[in-house]
mmCIF file of C-alpha atoms in Angstrom:
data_model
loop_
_atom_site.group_PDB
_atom_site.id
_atom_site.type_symbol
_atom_site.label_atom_id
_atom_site.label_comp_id
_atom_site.label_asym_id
_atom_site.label_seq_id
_atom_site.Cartn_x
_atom_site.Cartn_y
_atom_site.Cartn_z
ATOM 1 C CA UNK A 1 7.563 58.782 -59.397
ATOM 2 C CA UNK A 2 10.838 56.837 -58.819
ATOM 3 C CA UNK A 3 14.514 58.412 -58.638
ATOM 4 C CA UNK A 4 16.809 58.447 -61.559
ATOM 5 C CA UNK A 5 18.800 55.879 -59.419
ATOM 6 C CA UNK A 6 15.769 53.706 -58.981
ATOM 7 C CA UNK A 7 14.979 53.805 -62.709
ATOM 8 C CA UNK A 8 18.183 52.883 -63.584
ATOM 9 C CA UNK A 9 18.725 50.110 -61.509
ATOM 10 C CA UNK A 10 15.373 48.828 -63.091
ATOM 11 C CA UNK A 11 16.450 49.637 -66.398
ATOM 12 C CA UNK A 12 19.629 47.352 -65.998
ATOM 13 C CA UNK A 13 17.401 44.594 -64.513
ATOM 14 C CA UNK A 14 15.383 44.801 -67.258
ATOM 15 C CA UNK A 15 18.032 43.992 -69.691
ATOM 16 C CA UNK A 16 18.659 40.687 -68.376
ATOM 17 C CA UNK A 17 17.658 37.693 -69.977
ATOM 18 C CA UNK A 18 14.393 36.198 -68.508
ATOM 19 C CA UNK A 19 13.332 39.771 -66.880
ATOM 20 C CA UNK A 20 11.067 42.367 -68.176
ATOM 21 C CA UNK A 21 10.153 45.918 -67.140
ATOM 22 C CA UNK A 22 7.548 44.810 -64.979
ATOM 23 C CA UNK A 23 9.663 41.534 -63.422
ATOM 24 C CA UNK A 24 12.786 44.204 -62.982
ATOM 25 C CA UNK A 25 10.355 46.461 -60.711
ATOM 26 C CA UNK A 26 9.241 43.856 -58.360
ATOM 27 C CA UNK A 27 13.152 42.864 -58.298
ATOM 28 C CA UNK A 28 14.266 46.385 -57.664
ATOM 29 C CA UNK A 29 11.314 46.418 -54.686
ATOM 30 C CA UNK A 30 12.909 43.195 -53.510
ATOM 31 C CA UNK A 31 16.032 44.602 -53.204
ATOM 32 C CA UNK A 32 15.012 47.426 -51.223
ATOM 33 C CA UNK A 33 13.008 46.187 -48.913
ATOM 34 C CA UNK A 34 15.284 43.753 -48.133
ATOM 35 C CA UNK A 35 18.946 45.708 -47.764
ATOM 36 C CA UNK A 36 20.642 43.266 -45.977
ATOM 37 C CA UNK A 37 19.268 39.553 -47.204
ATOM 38 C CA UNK A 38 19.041 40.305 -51.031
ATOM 39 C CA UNK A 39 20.759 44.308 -52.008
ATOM 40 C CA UNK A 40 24.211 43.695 -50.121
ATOM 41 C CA UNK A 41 24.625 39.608 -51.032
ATOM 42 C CA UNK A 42 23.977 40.630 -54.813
ATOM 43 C CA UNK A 43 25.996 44.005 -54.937
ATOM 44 C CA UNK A 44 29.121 42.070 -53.123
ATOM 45 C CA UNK A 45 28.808 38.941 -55.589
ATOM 46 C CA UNK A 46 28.555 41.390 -58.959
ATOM 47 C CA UNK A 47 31.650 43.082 -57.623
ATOM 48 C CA UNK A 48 33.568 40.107 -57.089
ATOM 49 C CA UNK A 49 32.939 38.872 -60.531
ATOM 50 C CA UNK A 50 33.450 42.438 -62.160
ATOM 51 C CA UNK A 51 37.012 42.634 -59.905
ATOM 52 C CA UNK A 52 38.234 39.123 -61.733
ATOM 53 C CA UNK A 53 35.714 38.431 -64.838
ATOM 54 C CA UNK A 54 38.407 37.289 -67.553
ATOM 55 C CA UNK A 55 38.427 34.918 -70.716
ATOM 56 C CA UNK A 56 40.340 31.480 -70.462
ATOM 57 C CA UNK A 57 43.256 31.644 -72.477
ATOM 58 C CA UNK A 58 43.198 28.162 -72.987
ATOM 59 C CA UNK A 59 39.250 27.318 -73.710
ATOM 60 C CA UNK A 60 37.608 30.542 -73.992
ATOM 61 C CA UNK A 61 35.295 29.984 -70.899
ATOM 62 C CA UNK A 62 34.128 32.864 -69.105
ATOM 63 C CA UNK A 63 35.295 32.552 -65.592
ATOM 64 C CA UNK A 64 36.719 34.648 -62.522
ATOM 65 C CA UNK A 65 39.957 33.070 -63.273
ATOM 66 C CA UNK A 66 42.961 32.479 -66.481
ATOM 67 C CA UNK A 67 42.922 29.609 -66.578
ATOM 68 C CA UNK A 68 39.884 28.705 -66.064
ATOM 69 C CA UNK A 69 38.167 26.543 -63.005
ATOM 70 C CA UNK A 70 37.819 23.685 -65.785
ATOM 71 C CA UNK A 71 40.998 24.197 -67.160
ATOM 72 C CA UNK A 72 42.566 24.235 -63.757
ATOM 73 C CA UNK A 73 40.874 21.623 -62.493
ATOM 74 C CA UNK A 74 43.480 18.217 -61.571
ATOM 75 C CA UNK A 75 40.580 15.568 -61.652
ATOM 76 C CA UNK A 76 39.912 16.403 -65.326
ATOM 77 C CA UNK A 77 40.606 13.809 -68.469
ATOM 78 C CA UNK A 78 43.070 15.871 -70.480
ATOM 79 C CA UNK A 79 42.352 13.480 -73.319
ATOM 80 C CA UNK A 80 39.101 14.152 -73.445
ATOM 81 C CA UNK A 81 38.063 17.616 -75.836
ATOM 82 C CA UNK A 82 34.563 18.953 -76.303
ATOM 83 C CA UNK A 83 34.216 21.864 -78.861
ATOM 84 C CA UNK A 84 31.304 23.939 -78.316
ATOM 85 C CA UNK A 85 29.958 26.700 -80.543
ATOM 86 C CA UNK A 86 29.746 29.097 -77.835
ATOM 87 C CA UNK A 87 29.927 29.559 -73.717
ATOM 88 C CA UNK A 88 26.313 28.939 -72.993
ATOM 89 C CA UNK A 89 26.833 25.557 -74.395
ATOM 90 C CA UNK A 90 29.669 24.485 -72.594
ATOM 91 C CA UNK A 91 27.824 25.744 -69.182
ATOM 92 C CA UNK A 92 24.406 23.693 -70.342
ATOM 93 C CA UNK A 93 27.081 20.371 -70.691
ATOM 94 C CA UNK A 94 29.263 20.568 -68.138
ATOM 95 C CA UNK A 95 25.766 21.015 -65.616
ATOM 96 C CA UNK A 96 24.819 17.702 -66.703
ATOM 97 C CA UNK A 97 28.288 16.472 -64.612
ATOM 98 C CA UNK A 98 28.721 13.528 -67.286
ATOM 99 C CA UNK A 99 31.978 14.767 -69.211
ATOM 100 C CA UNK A 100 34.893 14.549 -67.485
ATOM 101 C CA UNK A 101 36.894 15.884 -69.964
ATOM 102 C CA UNK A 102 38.478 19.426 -71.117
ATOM 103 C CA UNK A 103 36.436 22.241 -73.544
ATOM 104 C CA UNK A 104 37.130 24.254 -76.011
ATOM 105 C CA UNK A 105 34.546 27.366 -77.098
ATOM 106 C CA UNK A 106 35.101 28.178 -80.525
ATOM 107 C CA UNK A 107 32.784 31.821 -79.961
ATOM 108 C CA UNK A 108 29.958 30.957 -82.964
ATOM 109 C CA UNK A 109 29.416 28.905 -85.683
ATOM 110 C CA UNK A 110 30.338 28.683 -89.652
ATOM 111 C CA UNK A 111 27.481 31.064 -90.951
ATOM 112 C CA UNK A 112 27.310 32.169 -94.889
ATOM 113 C CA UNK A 113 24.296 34.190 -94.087
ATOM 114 C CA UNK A 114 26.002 36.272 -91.222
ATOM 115 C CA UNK A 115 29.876 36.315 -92.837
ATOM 116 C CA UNK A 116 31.058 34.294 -90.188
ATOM 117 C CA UNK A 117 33.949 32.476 -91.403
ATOM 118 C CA UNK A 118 36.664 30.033 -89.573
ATOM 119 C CA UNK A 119 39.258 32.491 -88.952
ATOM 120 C CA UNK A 120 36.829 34.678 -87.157
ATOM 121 C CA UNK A 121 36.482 31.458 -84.871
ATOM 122 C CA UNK A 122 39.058 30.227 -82.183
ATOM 123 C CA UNK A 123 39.611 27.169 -84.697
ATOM 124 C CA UNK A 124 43.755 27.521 -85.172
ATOM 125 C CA UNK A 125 43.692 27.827 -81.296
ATOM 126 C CA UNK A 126 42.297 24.616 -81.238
ATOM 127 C CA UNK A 127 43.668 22.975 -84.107
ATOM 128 C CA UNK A 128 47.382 24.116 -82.176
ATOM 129 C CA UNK A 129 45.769 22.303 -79.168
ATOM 130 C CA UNK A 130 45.280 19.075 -80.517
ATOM 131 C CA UNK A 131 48.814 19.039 -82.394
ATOM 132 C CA UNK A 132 50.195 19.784 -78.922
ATOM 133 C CA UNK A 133 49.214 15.895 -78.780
ATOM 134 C CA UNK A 134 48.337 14.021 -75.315
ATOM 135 C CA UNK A 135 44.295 14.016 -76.760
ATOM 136 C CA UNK A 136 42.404 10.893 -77.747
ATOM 137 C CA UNK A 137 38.882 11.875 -78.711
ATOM 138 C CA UNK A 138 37.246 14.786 -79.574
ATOM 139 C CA UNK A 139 33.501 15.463 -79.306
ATOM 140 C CA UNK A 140 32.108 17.778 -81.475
ATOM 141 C CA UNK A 141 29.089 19.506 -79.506
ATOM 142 C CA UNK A 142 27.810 21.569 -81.818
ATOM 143 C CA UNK A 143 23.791 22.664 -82.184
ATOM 144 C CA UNK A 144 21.840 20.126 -83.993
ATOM 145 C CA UNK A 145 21.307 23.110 -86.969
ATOM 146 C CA UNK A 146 22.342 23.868 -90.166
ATOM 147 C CA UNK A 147 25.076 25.989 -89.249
ATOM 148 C CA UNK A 148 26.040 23.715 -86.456
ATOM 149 C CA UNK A 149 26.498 21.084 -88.548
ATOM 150 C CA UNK A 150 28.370 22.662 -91.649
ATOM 151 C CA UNK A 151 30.702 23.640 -88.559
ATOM 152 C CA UNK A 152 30.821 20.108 -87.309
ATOM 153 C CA UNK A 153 31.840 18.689 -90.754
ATOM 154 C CA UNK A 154 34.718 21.575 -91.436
ATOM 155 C CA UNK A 155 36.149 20.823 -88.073
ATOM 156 C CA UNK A 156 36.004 16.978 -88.890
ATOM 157 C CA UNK A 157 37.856 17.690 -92.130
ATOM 158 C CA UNK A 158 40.135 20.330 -90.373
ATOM 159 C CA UNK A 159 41.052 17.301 -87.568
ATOM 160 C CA UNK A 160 41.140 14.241 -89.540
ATOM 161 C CA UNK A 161 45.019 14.202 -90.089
ATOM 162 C CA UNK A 162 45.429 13.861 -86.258
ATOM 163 C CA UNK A 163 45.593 10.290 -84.614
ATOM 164 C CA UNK A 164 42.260 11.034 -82.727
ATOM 165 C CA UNK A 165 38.830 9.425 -82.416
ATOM 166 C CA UNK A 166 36.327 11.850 -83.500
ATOM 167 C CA UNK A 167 32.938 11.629 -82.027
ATOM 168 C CA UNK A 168 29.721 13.556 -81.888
ATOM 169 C CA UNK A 169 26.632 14.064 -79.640
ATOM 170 C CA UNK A 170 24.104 11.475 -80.861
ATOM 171 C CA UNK A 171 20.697 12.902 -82.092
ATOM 172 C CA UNK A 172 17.438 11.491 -81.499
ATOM 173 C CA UNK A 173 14.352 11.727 -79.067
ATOM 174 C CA UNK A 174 14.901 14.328 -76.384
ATOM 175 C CA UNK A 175 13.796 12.558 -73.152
ATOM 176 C CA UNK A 176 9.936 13.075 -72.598
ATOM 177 C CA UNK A 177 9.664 13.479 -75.943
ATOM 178 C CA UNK A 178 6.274 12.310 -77.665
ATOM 179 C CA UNK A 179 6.249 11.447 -80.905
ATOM 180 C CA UNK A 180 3.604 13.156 -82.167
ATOM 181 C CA UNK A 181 4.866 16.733 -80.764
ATOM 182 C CA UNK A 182 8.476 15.866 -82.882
ATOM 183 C CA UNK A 183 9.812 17.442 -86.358
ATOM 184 C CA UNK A 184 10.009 15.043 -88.829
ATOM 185 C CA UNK A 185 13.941 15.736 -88.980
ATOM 186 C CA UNK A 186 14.259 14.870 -85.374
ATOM 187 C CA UNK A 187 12.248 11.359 -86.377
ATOM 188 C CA UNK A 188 14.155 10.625 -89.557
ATOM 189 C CA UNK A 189 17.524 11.192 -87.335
ATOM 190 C CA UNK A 190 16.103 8.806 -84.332
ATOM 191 C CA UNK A 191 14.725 5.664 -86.860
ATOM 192 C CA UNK A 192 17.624 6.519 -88.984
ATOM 193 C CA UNK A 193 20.031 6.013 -85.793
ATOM 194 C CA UNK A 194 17.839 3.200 -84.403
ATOM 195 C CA UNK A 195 20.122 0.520 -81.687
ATOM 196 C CA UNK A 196 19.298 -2.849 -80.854
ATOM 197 C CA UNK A 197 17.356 -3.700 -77.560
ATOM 198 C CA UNK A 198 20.030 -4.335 -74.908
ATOM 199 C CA UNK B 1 32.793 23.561 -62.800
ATOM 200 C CA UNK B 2 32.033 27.245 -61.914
ATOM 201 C CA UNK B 3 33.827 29.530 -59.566
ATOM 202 C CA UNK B 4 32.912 30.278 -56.054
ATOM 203 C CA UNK B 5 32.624 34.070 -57.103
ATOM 204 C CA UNK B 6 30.106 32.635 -59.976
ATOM 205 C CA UNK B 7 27.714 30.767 -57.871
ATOM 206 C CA UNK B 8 27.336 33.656 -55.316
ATOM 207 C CA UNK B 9 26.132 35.732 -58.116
ATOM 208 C CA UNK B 10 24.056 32.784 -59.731
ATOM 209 C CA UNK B 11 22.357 32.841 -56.467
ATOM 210 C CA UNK B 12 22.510 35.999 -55.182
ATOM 211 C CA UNK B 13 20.576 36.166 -58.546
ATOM 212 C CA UNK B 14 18.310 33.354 -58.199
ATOM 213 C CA UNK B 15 16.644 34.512 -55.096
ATOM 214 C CA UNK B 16 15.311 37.813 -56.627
ATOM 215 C CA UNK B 17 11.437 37.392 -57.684
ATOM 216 C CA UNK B 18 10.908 36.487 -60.915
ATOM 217 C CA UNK B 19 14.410 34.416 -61.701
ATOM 218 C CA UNK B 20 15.053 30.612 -60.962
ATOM 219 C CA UNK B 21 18.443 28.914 -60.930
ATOM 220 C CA UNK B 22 18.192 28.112 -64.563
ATOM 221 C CA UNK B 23 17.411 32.031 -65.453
ATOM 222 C CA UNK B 24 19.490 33.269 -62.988
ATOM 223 C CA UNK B 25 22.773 31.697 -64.448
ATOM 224 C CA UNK B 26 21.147 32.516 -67.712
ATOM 225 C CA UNK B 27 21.278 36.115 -66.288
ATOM 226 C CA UNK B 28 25.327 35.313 -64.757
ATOM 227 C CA UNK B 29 26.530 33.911 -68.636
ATOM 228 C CA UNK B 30 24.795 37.546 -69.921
ATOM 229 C CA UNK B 31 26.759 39.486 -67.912
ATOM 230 C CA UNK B 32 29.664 37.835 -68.244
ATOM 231 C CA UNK B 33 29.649 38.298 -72.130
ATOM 232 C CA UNK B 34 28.309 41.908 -71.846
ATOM 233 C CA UNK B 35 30.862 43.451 -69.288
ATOM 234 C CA UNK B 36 30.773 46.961 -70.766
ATOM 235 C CA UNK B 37 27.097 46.850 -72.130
ATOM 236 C CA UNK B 38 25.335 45.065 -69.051
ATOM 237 C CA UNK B 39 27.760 43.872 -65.883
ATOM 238 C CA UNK B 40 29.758 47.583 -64.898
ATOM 239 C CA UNK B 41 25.659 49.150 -65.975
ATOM 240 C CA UNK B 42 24.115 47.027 -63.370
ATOM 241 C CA UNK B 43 26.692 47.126 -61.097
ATOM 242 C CA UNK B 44 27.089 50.738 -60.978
ATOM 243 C CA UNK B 45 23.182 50.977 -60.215
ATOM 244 C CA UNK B 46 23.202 48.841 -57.499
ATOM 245 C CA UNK B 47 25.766 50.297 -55.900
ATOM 246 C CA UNK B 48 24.146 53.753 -56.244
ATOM 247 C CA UNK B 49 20.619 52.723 -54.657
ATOM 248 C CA UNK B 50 22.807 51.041 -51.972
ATOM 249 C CA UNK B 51 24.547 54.071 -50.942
ATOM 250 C CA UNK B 52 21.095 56.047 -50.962
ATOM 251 C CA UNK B 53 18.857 53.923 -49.859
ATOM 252 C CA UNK B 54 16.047 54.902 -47.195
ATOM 253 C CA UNK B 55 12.429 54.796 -45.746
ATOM 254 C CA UNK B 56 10.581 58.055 -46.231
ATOM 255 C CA UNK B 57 9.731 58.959 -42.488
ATOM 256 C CA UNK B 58 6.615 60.775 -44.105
ATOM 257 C CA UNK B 59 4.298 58.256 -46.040
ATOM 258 C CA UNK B 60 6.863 55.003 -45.776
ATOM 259 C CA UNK B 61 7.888 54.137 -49.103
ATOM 260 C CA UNK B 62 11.603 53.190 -50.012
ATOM 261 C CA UNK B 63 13.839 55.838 -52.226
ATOM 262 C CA UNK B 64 16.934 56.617 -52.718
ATOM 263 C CA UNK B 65 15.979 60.012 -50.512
ATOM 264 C CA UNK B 66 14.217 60.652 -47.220
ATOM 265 C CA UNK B 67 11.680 62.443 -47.947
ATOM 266 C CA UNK B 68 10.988 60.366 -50.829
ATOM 267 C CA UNK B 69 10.401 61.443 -54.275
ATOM 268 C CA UNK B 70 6.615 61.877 -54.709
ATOM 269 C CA UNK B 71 6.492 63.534 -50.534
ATOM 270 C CA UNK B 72 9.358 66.198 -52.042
ATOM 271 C CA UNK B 73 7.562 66.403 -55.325
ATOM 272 C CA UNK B 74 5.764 70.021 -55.160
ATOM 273 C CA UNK B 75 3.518 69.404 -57.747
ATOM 274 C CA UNK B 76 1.703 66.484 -55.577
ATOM 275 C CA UNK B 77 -1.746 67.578 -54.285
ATOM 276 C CA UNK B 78 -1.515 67.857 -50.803
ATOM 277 C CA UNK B 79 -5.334 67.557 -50.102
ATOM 278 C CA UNK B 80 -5.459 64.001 -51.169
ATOM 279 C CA UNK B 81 -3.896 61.205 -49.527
ATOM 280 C CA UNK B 82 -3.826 57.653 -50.425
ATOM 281 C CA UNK B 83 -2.824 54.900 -47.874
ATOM 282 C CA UNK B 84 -1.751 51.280 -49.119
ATOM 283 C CA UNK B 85 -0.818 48.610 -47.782
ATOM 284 C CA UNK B 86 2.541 48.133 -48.962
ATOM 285 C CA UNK B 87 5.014 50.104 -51.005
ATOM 286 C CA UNK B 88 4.487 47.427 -53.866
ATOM 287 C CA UNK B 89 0.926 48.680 -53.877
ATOM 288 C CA UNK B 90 2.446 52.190 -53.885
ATOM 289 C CA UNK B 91 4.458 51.837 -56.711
ATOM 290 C CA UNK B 92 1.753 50.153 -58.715
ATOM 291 C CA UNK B 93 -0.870 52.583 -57.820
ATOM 292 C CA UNK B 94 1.410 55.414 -59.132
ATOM 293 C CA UNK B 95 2.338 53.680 -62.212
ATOM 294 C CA UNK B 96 -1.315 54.214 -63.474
ATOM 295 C CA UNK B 97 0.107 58.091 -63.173
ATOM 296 C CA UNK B 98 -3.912 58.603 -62.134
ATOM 297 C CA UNK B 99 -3.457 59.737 -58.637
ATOM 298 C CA UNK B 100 -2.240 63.235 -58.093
ATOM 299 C CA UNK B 101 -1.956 63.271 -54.659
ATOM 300 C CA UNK B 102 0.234 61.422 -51.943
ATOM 301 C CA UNK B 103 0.824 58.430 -50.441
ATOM 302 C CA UNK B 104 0.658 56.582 -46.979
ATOM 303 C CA UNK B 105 2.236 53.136 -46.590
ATOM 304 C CA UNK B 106 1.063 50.808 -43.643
ATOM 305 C CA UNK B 107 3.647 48.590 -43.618
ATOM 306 C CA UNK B 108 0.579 45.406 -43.898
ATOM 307 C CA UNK B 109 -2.751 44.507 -43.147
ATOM 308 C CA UNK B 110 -4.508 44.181 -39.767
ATOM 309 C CA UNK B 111 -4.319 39.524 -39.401
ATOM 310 C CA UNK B 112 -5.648 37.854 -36.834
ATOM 311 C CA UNK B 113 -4.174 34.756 -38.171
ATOM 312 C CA UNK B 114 -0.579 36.324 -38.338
ATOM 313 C CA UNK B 115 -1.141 38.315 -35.362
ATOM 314 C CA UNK B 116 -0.564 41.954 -36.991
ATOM 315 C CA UNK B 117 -1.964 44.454 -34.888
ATOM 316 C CA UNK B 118 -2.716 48.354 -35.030
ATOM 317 C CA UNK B 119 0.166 49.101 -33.783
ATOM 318 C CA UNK B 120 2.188 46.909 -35.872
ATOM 319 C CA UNK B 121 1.326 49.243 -38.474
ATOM 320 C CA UNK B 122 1.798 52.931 -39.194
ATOM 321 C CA UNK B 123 -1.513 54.234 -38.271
ATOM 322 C CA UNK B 124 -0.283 56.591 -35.345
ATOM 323 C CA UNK B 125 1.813 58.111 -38.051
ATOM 324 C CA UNK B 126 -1.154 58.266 -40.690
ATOM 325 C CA UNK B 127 -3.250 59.886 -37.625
ATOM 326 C CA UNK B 128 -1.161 62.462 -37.022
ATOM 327 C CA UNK B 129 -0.183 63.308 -40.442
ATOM 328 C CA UNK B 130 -4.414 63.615 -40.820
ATOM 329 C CA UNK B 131 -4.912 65.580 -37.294
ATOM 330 C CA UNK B 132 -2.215 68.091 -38.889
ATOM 331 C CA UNK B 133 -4.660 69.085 -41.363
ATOM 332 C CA UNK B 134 -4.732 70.728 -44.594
ATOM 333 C CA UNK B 135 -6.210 66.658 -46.380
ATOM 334 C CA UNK B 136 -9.380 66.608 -47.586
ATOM 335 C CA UNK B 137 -9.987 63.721 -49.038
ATOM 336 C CA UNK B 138 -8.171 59.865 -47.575
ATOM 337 C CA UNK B 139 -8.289 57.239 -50.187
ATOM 338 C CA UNK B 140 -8.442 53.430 -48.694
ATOM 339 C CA UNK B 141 -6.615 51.518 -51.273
ATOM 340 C CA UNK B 142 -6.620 48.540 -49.178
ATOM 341 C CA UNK B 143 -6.246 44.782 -51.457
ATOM 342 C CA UNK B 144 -9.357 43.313 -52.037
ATOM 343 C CA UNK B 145 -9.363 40.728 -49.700
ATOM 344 C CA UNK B 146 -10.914 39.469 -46.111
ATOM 345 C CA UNK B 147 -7.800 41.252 -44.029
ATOM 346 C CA UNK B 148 -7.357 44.162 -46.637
ATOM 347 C CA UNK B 149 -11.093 45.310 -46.141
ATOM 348 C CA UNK B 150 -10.780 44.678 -42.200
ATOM 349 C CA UNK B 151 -7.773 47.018 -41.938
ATOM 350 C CA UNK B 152 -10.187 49.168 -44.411
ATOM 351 C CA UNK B 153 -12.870 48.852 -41.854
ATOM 352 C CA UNK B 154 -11.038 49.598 -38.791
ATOM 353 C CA UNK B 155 -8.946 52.792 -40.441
ATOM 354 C CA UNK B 156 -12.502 54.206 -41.075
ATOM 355 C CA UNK B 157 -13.709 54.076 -37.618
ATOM 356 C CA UNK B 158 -10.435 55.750 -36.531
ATOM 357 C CA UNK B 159 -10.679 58.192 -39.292
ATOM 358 C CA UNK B 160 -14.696 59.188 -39.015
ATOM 359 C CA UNK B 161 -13.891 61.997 -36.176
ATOM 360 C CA UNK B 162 -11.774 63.925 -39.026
ATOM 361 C CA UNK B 163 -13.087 66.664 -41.264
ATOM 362 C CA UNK B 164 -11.973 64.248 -44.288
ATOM 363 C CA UNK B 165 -13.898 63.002 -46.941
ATOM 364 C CA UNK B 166 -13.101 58.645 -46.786
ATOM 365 C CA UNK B 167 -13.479 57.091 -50.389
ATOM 366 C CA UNK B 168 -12.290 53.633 -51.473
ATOM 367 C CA UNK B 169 -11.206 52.084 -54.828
ATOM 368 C CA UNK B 170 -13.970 50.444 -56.720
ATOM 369 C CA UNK B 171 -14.304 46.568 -56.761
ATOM 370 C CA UNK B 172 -16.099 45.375 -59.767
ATOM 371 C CA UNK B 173 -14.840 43.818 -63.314
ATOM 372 C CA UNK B 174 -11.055 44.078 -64.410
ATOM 373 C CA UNK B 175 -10.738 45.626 -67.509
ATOM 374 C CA UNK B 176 -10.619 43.152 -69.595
ATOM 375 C CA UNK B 177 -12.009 40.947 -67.346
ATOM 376 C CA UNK B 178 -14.840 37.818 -68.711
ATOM 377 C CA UNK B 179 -17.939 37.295 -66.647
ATOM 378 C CA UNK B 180 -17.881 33.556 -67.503
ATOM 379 C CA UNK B 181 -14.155 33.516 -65.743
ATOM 380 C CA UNK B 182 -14.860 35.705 -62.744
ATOM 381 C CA UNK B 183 -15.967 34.192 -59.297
ATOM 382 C CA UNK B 184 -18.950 34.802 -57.915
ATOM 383 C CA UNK B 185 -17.310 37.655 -55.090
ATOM 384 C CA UNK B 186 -16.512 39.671 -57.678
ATOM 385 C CA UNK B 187 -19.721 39.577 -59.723
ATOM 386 C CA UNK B 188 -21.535 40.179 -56.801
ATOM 387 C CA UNK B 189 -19.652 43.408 -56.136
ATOM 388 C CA UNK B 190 -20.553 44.281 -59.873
ATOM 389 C CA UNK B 191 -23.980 44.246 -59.598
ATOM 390 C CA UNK B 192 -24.391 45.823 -56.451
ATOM 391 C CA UNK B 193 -22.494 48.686 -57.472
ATOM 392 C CA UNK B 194 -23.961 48.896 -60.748
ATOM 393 C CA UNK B 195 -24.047 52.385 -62.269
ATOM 394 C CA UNK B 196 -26.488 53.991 -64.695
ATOM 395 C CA UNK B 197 -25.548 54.201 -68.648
ATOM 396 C CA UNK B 198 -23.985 57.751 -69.134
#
């Protein structure tokens, strides 16, 4: 009913996170019927990110650039670190605009189950950052899971030796939380990190 | 935090149907990761209904040829013809792979409101492709709504001087449809065209 070029444009579509078969066909429609606002804009931006998409060298970012825009950037706290298990994460932190600091993407966590093991993480990358000196604190970012958290404690015993404050992301209520929709783990984290009323 | 090349593509991205800003740079990160497997895939797609695409100066849909696939497609009944609205209602008409014969797009429904008038539309076109002979039967696949059934209206007065037989789609319950969740419009239409057990 389509052409082969038409089904395969929908067929990429439809591999995209948060887009279906049916979602990729009204997109693909979109795009046709509207050449010049929504086909050329999107065909010109994919090739300018498939012309320069590299890895940072430094953090591991994704980005159009080595180093990347973080990495690069001159308004950035260089003695501020924030590991993250993988891309996705940094992007989800650094959208909330409140670290100032520098990254580093480790690509995955410490899993038993799925043979992951440190080496096959970017942790002597990071472990040669930190002796290169010049950082103060270090915030480990990882998931609030089981793997997450095994990873968290290695890399705390990995970086204790350095002269660095370690810190983590605190866990508790997420905001708009309601009690009564919460695991018990996320409860028995919040009471059992409870603060005094400012 | 992102590149300049990144946000065009997170919003190229974002203004496609179906995708927000947070699924859209959802969609940017998966592409990113994935060059082989999903970015150069989608890219090379794009670019390829780009290059081809066109309006089929027969029945008005968009392909990647002119005449479209299902006008060149010689196993298409010629005697039946099947006019829509638009080429979304095209495309999902001929995903039910039900109707054999072709298609006719209008290009939108007659609106007082919006001020679309006959000849706004296609309906010279679908005239002459009728006067031409050779169709015997002109399906009116019109939505089922005030300004669908006007244009419905109005495309069978201009039609009744042909030797065509003028059917429409049936209006009654969705498949799948409850009678406790329907409104009363389409209830009514149920009833009245109530058909004998078979």
């Amino acid at each position: 009913m389509a052409s082969h070029q038409i089904e395969a444009l929908t067929q990429a579509l439809a591999r995209l996170p948060g887009l279906g078969p049916r979602s990729a066909r009204r997109a693909v429609l979109h795009l046709m019927k509207k050449r010049e606002a929504a086909l050329e804009p999107l065909l010109a931006a994919l090739q300018a990110v498939a012309d320069k998409l590299s890895t940072c060298s430094t953090c591991g970012n994704v980005d159009t650039s080595d180093p990347c825009t973080i990495c690069r950037d001159p308004k950035r706290d260089d003695r501020l670190l924030c590991i993250v298990e993988e891309v996705a994460d940094l992007w989800a932190l650094d959208r909330s605009r409140l670290f100032p600091g520098r990254y580093h993407v480790l690509g995955g966590r410490l899993s038993a189950l799925e043979g992951v093991r440190p080496e096959d993480l970017s942790i002597d990358q990071l472990v040669a950052r930190i002796a290169a000196g010049g950082i103060d604190e270090v915030v480990l970012a990882m998931n609030a899971t089981l793997e997450g958290q095994t990873t968290a404690h290695y890399l705390a015993e990995r970086l204790e030796k350095f002269p660095i404050r370690l810190t983590q992301l605190a866990h508790g209520l997420p905001v708009g939380g309601e009690l009564d929709y919460l695991d018990e783990g996320t409860l028995a984290q919040a009471l059992r990190a409870r603060r005094p009323l400012a």
